[in-house]
mmCIF file of N, CA and C in Angstrom:
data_model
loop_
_atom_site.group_PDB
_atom_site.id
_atom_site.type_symbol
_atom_site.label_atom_id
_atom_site.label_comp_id
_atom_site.label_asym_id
_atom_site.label_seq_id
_atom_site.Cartn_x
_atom_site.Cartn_y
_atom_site.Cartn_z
ATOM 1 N N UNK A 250 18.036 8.622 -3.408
ATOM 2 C CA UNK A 250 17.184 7.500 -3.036
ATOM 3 C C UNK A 250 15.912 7.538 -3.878
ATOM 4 N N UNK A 251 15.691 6.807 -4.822
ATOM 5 C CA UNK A 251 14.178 6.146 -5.136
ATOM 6 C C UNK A 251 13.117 6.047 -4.323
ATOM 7 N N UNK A 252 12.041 7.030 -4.894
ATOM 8 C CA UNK A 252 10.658 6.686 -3.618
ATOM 9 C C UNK A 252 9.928 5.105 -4.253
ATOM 10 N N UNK A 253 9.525 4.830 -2.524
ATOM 11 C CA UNK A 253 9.291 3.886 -2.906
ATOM 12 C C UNK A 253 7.605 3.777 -2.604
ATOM 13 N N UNK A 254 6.756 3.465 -2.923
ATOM 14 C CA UNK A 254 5.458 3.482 -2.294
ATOM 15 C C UNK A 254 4.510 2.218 -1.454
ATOM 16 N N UNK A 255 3.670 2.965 -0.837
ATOM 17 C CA UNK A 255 3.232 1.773 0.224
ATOM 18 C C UNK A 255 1.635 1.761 -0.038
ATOM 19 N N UNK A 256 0.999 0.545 -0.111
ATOM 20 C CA UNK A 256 -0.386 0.604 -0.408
ATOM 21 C C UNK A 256 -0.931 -0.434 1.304
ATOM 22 N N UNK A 257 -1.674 0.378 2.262
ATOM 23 C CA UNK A 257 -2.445 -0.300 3.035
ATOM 24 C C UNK A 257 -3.613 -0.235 3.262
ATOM 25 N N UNK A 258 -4.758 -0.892 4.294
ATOM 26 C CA UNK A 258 -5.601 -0.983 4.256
ATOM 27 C C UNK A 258 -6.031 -0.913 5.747
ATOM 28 N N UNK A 259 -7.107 -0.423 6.119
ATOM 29 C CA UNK A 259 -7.492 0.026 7.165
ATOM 30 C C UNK A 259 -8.372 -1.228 7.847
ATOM 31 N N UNK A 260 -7.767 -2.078 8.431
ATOM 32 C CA UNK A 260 -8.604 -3.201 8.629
ATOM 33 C C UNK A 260 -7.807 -3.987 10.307
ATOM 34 N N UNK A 261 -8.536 -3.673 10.949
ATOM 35 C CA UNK A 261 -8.341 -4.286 12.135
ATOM 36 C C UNK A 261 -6.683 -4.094 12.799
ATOM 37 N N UNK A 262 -6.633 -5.869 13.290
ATOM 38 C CA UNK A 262 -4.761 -5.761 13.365
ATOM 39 C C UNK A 262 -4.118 -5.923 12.304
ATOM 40 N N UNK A 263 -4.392 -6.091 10.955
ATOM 41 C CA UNK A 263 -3.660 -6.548 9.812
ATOM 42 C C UNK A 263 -3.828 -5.653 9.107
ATOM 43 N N UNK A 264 -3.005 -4.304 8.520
ATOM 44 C CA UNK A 264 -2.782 -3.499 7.642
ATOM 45 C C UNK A 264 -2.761 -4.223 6.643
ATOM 46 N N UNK A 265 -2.464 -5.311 6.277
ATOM 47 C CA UNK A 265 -2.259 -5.648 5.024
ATOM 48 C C UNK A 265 -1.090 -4.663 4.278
ATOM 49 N N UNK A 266 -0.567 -3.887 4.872
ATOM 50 C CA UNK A 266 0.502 -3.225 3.908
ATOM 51 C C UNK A 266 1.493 -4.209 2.519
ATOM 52 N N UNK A 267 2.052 -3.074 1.860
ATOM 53 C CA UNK A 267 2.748 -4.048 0.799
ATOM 54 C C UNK A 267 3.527 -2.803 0.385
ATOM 55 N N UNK A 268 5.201 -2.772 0.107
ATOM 56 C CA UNK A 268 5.739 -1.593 -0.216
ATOM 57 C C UNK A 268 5.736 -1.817 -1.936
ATOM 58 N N UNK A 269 5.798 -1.147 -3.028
ATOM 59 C CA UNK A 269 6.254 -1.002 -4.117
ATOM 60 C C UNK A 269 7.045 -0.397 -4.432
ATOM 61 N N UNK A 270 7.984 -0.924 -5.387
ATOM 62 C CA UNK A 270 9.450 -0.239 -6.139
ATOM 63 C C UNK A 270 8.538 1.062 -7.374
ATOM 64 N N UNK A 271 7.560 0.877 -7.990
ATOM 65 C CA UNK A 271 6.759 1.678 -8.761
ATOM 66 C C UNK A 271 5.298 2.316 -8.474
ATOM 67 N N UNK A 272 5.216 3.540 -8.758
ATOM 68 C CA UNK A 272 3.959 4.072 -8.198
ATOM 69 C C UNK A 272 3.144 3.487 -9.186
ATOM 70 N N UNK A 273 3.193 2.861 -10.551
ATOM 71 C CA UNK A 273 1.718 2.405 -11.279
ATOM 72 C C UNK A 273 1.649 1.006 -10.831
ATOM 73 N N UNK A 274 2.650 0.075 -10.284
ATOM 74 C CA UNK A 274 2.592 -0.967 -8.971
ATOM 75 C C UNK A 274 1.193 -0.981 -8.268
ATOM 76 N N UNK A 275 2.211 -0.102 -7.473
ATOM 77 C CA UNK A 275 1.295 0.708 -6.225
ATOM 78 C C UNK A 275 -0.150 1.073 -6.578
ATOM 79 N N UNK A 276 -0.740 1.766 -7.729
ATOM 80 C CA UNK A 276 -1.686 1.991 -8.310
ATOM 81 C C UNK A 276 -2.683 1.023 -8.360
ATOM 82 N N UNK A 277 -2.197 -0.051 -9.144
ATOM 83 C CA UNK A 277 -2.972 -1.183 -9.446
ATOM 84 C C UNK A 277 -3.385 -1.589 -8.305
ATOM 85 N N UNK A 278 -2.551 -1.781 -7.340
ATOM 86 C CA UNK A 278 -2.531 -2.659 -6.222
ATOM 87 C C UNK A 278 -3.759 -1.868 -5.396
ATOM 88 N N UNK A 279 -3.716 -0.629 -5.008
ATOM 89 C CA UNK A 279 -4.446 0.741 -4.869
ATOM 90 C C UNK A 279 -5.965 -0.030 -5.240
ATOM 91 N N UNK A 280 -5.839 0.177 -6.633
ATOM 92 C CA UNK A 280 -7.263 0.562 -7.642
ATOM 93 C C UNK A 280 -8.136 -1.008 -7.218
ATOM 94 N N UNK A 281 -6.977 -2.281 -6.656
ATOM 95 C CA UNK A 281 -7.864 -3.462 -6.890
ATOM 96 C C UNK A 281 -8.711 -3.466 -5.596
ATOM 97 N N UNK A 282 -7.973 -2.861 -4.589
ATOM 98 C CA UNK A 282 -8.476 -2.930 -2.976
ATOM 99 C C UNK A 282 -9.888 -1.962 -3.016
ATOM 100 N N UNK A 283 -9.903 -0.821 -3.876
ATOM 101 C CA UNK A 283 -10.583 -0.298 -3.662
ATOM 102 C C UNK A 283 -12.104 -0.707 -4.513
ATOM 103 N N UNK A 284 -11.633 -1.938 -5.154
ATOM 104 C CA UNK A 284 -12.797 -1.940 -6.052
ATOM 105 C C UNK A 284 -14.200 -2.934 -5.226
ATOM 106 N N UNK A 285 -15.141 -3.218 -6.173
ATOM 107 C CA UNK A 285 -16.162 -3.956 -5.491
ATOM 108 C C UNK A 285 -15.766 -5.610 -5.186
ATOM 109 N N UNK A 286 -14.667 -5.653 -6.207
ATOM 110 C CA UNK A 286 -14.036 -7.299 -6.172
ATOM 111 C C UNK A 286 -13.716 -7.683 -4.628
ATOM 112 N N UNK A 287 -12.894 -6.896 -3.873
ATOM 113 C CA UNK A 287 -11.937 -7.360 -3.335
ATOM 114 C C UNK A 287 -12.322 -6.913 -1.826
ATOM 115 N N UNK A 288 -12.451 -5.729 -0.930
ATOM 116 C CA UNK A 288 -11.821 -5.136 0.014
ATOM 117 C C UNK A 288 -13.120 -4.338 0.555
ATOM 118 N N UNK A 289 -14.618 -4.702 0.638
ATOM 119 C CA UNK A 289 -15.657 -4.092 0.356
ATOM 120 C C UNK A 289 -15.740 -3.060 1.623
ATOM 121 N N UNK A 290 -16.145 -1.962 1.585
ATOM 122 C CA UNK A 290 -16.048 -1.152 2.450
ATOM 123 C C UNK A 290 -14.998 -0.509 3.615
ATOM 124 N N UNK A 291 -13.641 -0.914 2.845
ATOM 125 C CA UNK A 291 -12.405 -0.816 4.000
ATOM 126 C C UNK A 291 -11.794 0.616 3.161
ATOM 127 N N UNK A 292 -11.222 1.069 4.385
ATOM 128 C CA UNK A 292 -10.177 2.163 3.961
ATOM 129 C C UNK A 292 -9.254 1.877 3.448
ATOM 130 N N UNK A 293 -8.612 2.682 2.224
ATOM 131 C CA UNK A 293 -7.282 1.945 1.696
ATOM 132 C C UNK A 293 -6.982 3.438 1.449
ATOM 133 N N UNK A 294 -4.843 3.254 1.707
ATOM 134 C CA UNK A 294 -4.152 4.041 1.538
ATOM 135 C C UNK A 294 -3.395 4.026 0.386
ATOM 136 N N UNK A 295 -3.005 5.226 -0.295
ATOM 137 C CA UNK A 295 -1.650 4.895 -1.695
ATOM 138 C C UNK A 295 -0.637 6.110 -0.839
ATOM 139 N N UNK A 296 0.376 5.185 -0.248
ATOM 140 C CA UNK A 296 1.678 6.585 0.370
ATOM 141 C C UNK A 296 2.502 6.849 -0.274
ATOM 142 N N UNK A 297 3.611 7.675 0.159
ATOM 143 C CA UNK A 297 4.515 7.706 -0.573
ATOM 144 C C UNK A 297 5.344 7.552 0.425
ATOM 145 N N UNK A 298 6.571 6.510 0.703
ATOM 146 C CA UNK A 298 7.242 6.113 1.684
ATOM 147 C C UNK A 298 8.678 7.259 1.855
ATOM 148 N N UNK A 299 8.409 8.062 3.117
ATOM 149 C CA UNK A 299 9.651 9.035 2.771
ATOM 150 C C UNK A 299 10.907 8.612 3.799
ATOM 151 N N UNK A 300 10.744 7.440 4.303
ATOM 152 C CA UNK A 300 11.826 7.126 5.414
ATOM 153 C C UNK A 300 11.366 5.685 5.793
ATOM 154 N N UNK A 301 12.749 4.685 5.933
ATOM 155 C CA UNK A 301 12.211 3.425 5.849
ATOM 156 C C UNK A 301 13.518 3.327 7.073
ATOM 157 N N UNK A 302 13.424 2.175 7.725
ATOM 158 C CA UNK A 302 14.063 0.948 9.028
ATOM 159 C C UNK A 302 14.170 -0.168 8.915
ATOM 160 N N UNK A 303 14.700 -0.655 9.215
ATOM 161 C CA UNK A 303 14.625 -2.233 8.660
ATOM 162 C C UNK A 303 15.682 -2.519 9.823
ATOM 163 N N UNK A 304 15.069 -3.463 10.765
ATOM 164 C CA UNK A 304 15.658 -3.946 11.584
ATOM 165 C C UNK A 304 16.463 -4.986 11.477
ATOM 166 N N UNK A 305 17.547 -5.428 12.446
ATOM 167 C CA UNK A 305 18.379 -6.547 12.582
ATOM 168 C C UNK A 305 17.660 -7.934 12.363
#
C-alpha cells in the first residue's frame, strides 16, 4: 500500500482536512496554510495516513 498523506487544520468544527497521493502535495498544501497569506494563527498538521475507512 502507498502512504498516503493528510494535511489539516486546527480550526473549530471544520478540520479542513485534505488527503494527498504525494508528500511534496501535501507539503505545499502544508507550507501555504502555514504561511502569513492564508490560515493566520491556526494549527496545521502534515500526517502520514497509516490506516484509512471509507464507508458505504
Amino acid at each position: 500500500m502507498r502512504a498516503k498523506f493528510a494535511v489539516f487544520s486546527d480550526y473549530g468544527p471544520d478540520a479542513g482536512q485534505v488527503v494527498f497521493e504525494t508528500y511534496e502535495e501535501a507539503l505545499a498544501d502544508y507550507n501555504y496554510r502555514i504561511s502569513g497569506d492564508s490560515w493566520d494563527n491556526i494549527d496545521a498538521y502534515l500526517c502520514v495516513v497509516i490506516d484509512e475507512y471509507k464507508a458505504k
